[in-house]
Amino acid sequence: MDKNELNRMFDGLSPDPAREKELLRQLLQDDVRRNRPMKNWKRVAIGVAAAALLVTGAAAATVTGVSQRLLAYLGVAPEDSQAAELLIPGAMAVDITKEDNGAVFHVSQVLRDRTSIMVLIDFTAPEGTSLWMGERDGEDPIYGSKRFYEGGGHYFMDEAGEKIDLGVYGSYIYEWEFLEDDDPADNHVSAIFLVKLPQGGLLDGQAASMHLPAGPLAYSTMKKEAETWMPHGFTLYSGDWSCDVPLPQKDIGWSQQADTFVTQLDGANITLKEVYLSPVNLLVTFDREGGEQLGGDVEVRWWYLLNLSEDDITIKDRDGNLVPLAPAYLGSGNIGEEALLMYRLAEVTDPTRLQGGSVTFNLSCGAVTLPLDDLAPVEP
């Protein structure tokens, strides 16, 4: 297996909490040091969750009420106040500080729609500490391995602070994305904690806050050993900065019930059920009813039908202008009898532009176009 194949493999891995705790234990067991990386891993592969959209801005809030760094992450120019205003109803300024082992972890902003949550944080270690997460010994970092490795797990809570059980259909994934840094070798980093929520509607009216787990800051590279590429992990700073973060309650998205027949596959009727569009994300729901039970080749064909990249979806506004999707966002969402597919818009877009427009899905069975004449705010 070559280096590129290994990188692709790591991109697709997502460990469960128990596995992640074991990875962390192995990462720390040899030698945890405050100011320099630990020994290389002994054949431990870091799993990585796919990507989505949860950002908390720790920068000072702008006059629009949304962090400039959060806006920059979403591709909004500083002078674009109109795009910033679209996000304000779904944004919440917070001021949460956790300290451990001499380091400070600060949360300053949360942004949410039905499909994702974004939390922006700043992390500052003591002076003289290097939080370098770049090339080591000629090897680049494994994509997605930079993160605060959590021990307690991530979960949502109601107003009473009780953990919410989302059930078997309430799955989601999360990851860390570190922002560009003028001095990547200093003692400070800024990052976005992203939560991808295909079934985010399950949280409506329930989730008042979420637990954000933040353990040791670490990452890994790959190094060739005896003709085999192996991961090597490095702990940059150890501690526990886990905290509870309140969630905005306003849904900034628009939706349209479609209930449009698409095709038959293995005896099942395939229907385009709903389209949801926020200023940031697209969520598409397909439904499979009847037919053969999912599994084996039946499930493979179902996945193949829904294997849609950003190039397979065309969104046009009411004037016929294309609204592009960002390349290789978080991939798909949940695919079962009901399939939820998530994509990010290439730029923050006012959903009112899309009302009266259309969205076309170029499926393997043919193109399906849905006029967006009935697109309306989720919450008036």
XYZ file of C-alpha atoms in Angstrom:
380
model
C 0.000 0.000 0.000
C 1.485 3.362 -1.015
C 1.302 6.671 0.850
C -1.632 8.070 -1.130
C -3.677 4.929 -0.578
C -3.011 5.152 3.149
C -4.115 8.772 3.241
C -7.368 7.888 1.499
C -7.910 5.089 3.970
C -7.460 7.416 6.936
C -9.847 9.953 5.403
C -12.634 7.380 5.570
C -12.055 6.080 9.068
C -14.178 7.212 12.020
C -13.581 5.449 15.352
C -16.286 5.011 17.933
C -15.672 6.620 21.356
C -14.290 3.430 22.911
C -11.790 2.963 20.082
C -10.789 6.614 20.246
C -10.081 6.315 23.979
C -7.836 3.337 23.241
C -5.999 5.283 20.533
C -5.487 8.115 22.982
C -4.200 5.725 25.656
C -1.639 4.306 23.253
C -0.730 7.782 22.088
C 0.023 8.882 25.648
C 1.388 5.720 27.223
C 5.050 6.147 26.311
C 5.839 9.708 27.247
C 3.573 12.773 27.535
C 5.563 15.972 27.504
C 4.368 19.502 27.730
C 6.724 21.227 25.340
C 7.875 18.600 22.885
C 6.306 15.695 20.998
C 6.225 12.201 22.426
C 7.763 9.088 20.949
C 6.460 7.741 17.675
C 3.452 5.459 17.658
C 3.846 1.718 17.496
C 1.531 0.791 14.656
C -1.451 2.835 15.834
C -3.702 4.277 13.118
C -5.626 7.418 13.874
C -9.230 7.324 12.651
C -10.726 10.501 11.326
C -14.386 11.624 11.202
C -15.701 12.977 7.761
C -16.379 16.737 7.725
C -19.502 19.281 8.441
C -20.064 22.394 9.671
C -19.876 23.425 13.414
C -18.019 26.677 14.156
C -17.526 28.689 17.344
C -15.812 32.016 16.823
C -13.310 32.940 19.503
C -12.363 36.180 17.815
C -13.926 39.410 18.977
C -17.387 39.765 17.480
C -17.783 42.186 14.622
C -20.442 44.866 14.513
C -22.657 42.361 12.703
C -22.497 40.016 15.690
C -20.590 37.251 13.865
C -16.881 36.595 14.353
C -14.678 37.742 11.494
C -12.774 34.463 11.636
C -15.994 32.498 11.401
C -17.009 34.585 8.408
C -13.595 34.115 6.798
C -13.837 30.346 7.304
C -17.142 30.417 5.408
C -15.608 32.527 2.640
C -17.354 35.778 3.571
C -15.330 38.913 2.824
C -15.017 41.479 5.661
C -16.982 44.055 3.676
C -19.866 41.662 2.873
C -22.274 42.686 5.633
C -25.262 41.240 3.765
C -23.895 37.692 3.876
C -22.986 38.135 7.543
C -26.519 39.254 8.390
C -27.920 35.992 6.986
C -26.044 34.084 9.692
C -26.870 36.285 12.689
C -30.142 34.501 13.650
C -28.265 31.180 13.874
C -25.243 32.558 15.727
C -24.656 32.892 19.458
C -21.819 34.719 21.182
C -20.510 32.861 24.228
C -17.638 33.355 26.655
C -16.454 30.021 28.019
C -12.937 29.582 29.383
C -11.393 26.340 30.642
C -7.905 26.102 32.103
C -5.826 22.999 32.724
C -2.112 22.237 32.928
C -1.298 25.897 32.395
C -3.166 26.172 29.077
C -6.346 28.142 28.295
C -9.173 26.909 26.054
C -11.662 29.628 25.079
C -14.996 29.304 23.236
C -16.547 32.468 21.849
C -19.173 31.695 19.194
C -21.550 29.018 17.947
C -23.332 28.829 14.584
C -26.059 26.305 13.844
C -28.536 25.219 11.216
C -30.487 21.967 10.969
C -27.578 20.064 9.439
C -24.545 21.315 11.347
C -23.098 23.086 14.349
C -19.874 25.093 14.308
C -17.904 26.141 17.380
C -14.858 28.450 17.187
C -12.184 28.080 19.863
C -8.811 29.561 20.787
C -6.192 27.524 22.619
C -3.155 29.100 24.276
C -0.382 27.100 25.927
C 2.318 28.665 28.145
C 4.973 30.830 26.516
C 7.783 28.784 25.012
C 5.472 25.918 23.995
C 5.389 25.021 20.319
C 2.095 23.749 18.920
C 3.577 22.930 15.523
C 1.348 20.517 13.602
C 3.200 20.442 10.307
C 5.865 18.358 8.630
C 8.169 16.251 10.805
C 11.167 14.313 9.544
C 10.124 15.035 5.987
C 6.614 13.623 6.436
C 3.352 15.563 6.172
C 0.483 15.273 8.673
C -2.258 12.735 8.055
C -5.336 14.603 6.899
C -7.789 15.120 9.765
C -5.482 13.804 12.496
C -5.036 17.231 14.119
C -7.449 17.349 17.023
C -8.136 17.537 20.715
C -8.514 13.857 21.524
C -11.547 13.399 23.710
C -12.086 10.952 26.503
C -15.612 11.735 27.676
C -17.399 11.768 24.341
C -19.675 14.298 22.692
C -23.405 14.492 23.451
C -26.397 16.843 23.538
C -28.347 17.969 26.611
C -31.820 19.359 27.302
C -32.608 22.476 29.364
C -32.251 20.485 32.585
C -28.753 19.365 31.579
C -29.843 15.778 31.002
C -28.245 13.823 28.161
C -30.524 13.350 25.138
C -30.857 9.891 23.621
C -31.240 10.418 19.879
C -31.864 6.736 19.224
C -30.539 4.549 16.458
C -31.367 7.102 13.742
C -29.693 10.000 15.499
C -26.143 9.347 14.357
C -23.757 12.185 13.606
C -20.029 12.747 13.241
C -17.658 15.497 14.283
C -14.116 16.685 13.650
C -11.666 19.487 14.321
C -10.516 21.907 11.655
C -7.623 24.231 12.484
C -7.566 27.730 11.030
C -4.683 29.307 9.176
C -2.021 30.605 11.534
C 0.521 33.380 10.938
C 2.939 31.603 13.264
C 2.110 27.865 13.300
C 5.049 27.082 15.602
C 3.984 29.374 18.458
C 1.898 28.576 21.546
C -1.523 29.468 20.128
C -4.000 27.813 17.737
C -7.547 28.567 16.632
C -9.883 25.815 15.522
C -13.429 24.989 14.575
C -15.248 22.053 16.117
C -17.622 20.805 13.403
C -20.621 18.580 13.966
C -22.388 17.038 10.979
C -26.053 16.404 11.770
C -27.962 14.648 8.979
C -30.744 14.009 11.515
C -30.459 17.445 13.112
C -34.232 17.745 13.131
C -34.243 15.281 16.042
C -32.743 18.052 18.184
C -35.466 20.599 17.463
C -37.065 21.736 20.691
C -34.842 19.384 22.702
C -31.185 20.343 22.638
C -30.315 23.385 24.736
C -26.590 22.652 24.860
C -23.911 20.119 23.954
C -20.880 18.697 25.693
C -17.698 19.520 23.790
C -14.929 17.051 24.716
C -11.417 18.456 24.488
C -8.527 16.317 25.721
C -4.845 16.294 24.707
C -3.909 18.161 21.540
C -2.213 15.733 19.137
C -1.721 14.806 15.507
C 0.127 12.241 13.386
C 2.281 11.881 10.297
C 3.169 8.862 8.160
C 6.692 7.583 7.806
C 8.000 4.846 5.568
C 9.438 1.907 7.475
C 10.665 -1.205 5.647
C 8.721 -0.324 2.493
C 5.518 0.257 4.512
C 3.973 3.599 5.430
C 3.231 3.720 9.163
C 1.495 6.414 11.261
C 3.514 8.231 13.895
C 1.631 10.179 16.571
C 2.729 13.280 18.472
C 1.175 14.777 21.591
C 1.671 18.537 21.666
C -0.018 19.340 24.971
C -1.930 17.248 27.482
C -4.889 18.241 29.612
C -8.679 18.276 29.687
C -10.603 21.360 28.569
C -13.998 19.742 28.010
C -16.948 22.080 28.488
C -20.694 22.508 27.931
C -21.668 24.885 25.118
C -25.150 26.452 24.687
C -26.810 26.105 21.283
C -28.674 28.685 19.180
C -32.336 27.763 18.821
C -33.203 29.530 15.550
C -33.222 27.443 12.359
C -31.899 29.688 9.593
C -32.871 27.249 6.835
C -35.615 26.979 4.243
C -37.239 23.720 3.146
C -39.599 22.249 0.594
C -41.461 18.973 0.710
C -40.930 17.249 -2.620
C -42.540 13.790 -2.501
C -41.379 13.288 -6.086
C -41.141 9.772 -7.508
C -37.647 9.075 -8.857
C -37.418 5.441 -9.934
C -37.853 1.839 -8.854
C -34.861 -0.105 -7.593
C -34.991 -3.760 -6.519
C -38.763 -3.483 -6.220
C -38.616 -0.392 -3.982
C -40.122 2.977 -4.861
C -37.469 5.699 -4.600
C -38.777 9.155 -3.746
C -37.166 12.569 -3.401
C -38.750 13.508 -0.090
C -37.422 16.936 0.970
C -34.872 19.624 0.152
C -33.467 21.849 2.913
C -31.322 24.901 2.167
C -29.693 27.210 4.680
C -27.330 30.066 3.765
C -24.521 27.520 4.204
C -25.753 23.960 3.595
C -27.901 21.735 1.399
C -29.618 18.662 2.865
C -31.452 16.271 0.541
C -33.717 13.466 1.744
C -34.486 10.411 -0.395
C -36.867 7.684 0.735
C -36.908 3.987 -0.129
C -40.193 2.131 0.389
C -40.969 -1.537 -0.151
C -38.933 -3.902 -2.285
C -36.173 -6.210 -1.192
C -34.592 -5.827 2.221
C -31.431 -3.742 2.326
C -28.249 -5.763 2.440
C -25.652 -7.220 0.103
C -26.015 -6.243 -3.543
C -29.346 -4.516 -2.862
C -27.661 -2.092 -0.489
C -24.721 -1.604 -2.859
C -27.087 -0.557 -5.660
C -28.913 1.800 -3.283
C -25.629 3.449 -2.327
C -24.562 3.638 -5.973
C -27.793 5.414 -6.925
C -27.125 8.065 -4.267
C -23.414 8.424 -4.948
C -23.753 12.108 -5.813
C -20.785 14.460 -5.819
C -21.108 18.234 -5.881
C -20.817 18.016 -9.686
C -23.940 15.840 -9.878
C -26.180 18.502 -8.318
C -27.139 21.730 -10.075
C -28.805 24.550 -8.132
C -30.170 27.596 -9.959
C -31.654 30.698 -8.421
C -34.867 32.298 -9.674
C -32.919 34.251 -12.312
C -31.263 31.110 -13.665
C -27.857 31.781 -12.104
C -25.871 28.766 -10.913
C -25.327 28.391 -7.161
C -22.283 26.091 -6.901
C -21.558 23.595 -4.159
C -18.200 23.377 -2.409
C -15.985 20.486 -3.593
C -15.794 17.347 -1.475
C -17.599 18.730 1.563
C -18.544 16.064 4.077
C -19.581 13.444 1.582
C -22.948 11.856 2.182
C -24.938 11.691 5.374
C -26.979 8.782 6.671
C -28.090 6.154 4.149
C -30.679 3.606 5.225
C -34.291 3.222 4.104
C -34.251 6.997 4.405
C -31.121 8.620 2.968
C -29.943 12.084 3.984
C -27.220 13.658 1.835
C -25.333 16.765 2.957
C -23.419 19.359 0.942
C -22.029 22.815 1.621
C -22.750 25.776 -0.635
C -19.604 27.267 -2.169
C -20.535 30.659 -0.715
C -23.026 31.977 1.825
C -26.273 32.425 -0.123
C -29.587 34.074 0.696
C -32.284 31.355 0.423
C -34.746 33.953 -0.869
C -32.682 33.925 -4.085
C -33.431 30.240 -4.467
C -37.184 30.507 -4.086
C -38.533 30.052 -7.601
C -35.284 28.466 -8.742
C -34.590 24.745 -9.132
C -32.324 21.895 -8.084
C -31.375 19.019 -10.400
C -29.941 15.666 -9.302
C -28.060 13.718 -11.962
C -28.677 10.212 -10.665
C -27.443 7.040 -12.337
C -31.052 6.394 -13.440
C -31.395 9.857 -15.004
C -31.812 13.497 -14.041
C -34.503 14.629 -11.603
C -35.349 18.346 -11.412
C -37.311 19.898 -8.557
C -38.670 23.442 -9.025
C -38.195 25.353 -5.768
C -41.448 27.281 -6.050
C -42.591 26.239 -2.571
C -39.306 26.797 -0.758
C -40.163 28.525 2.525
C -38.539 29.352 5.868
C -38.509 26.500 8.362
C -39.395 28.970 11.092
C -41.443 31.967 9.878
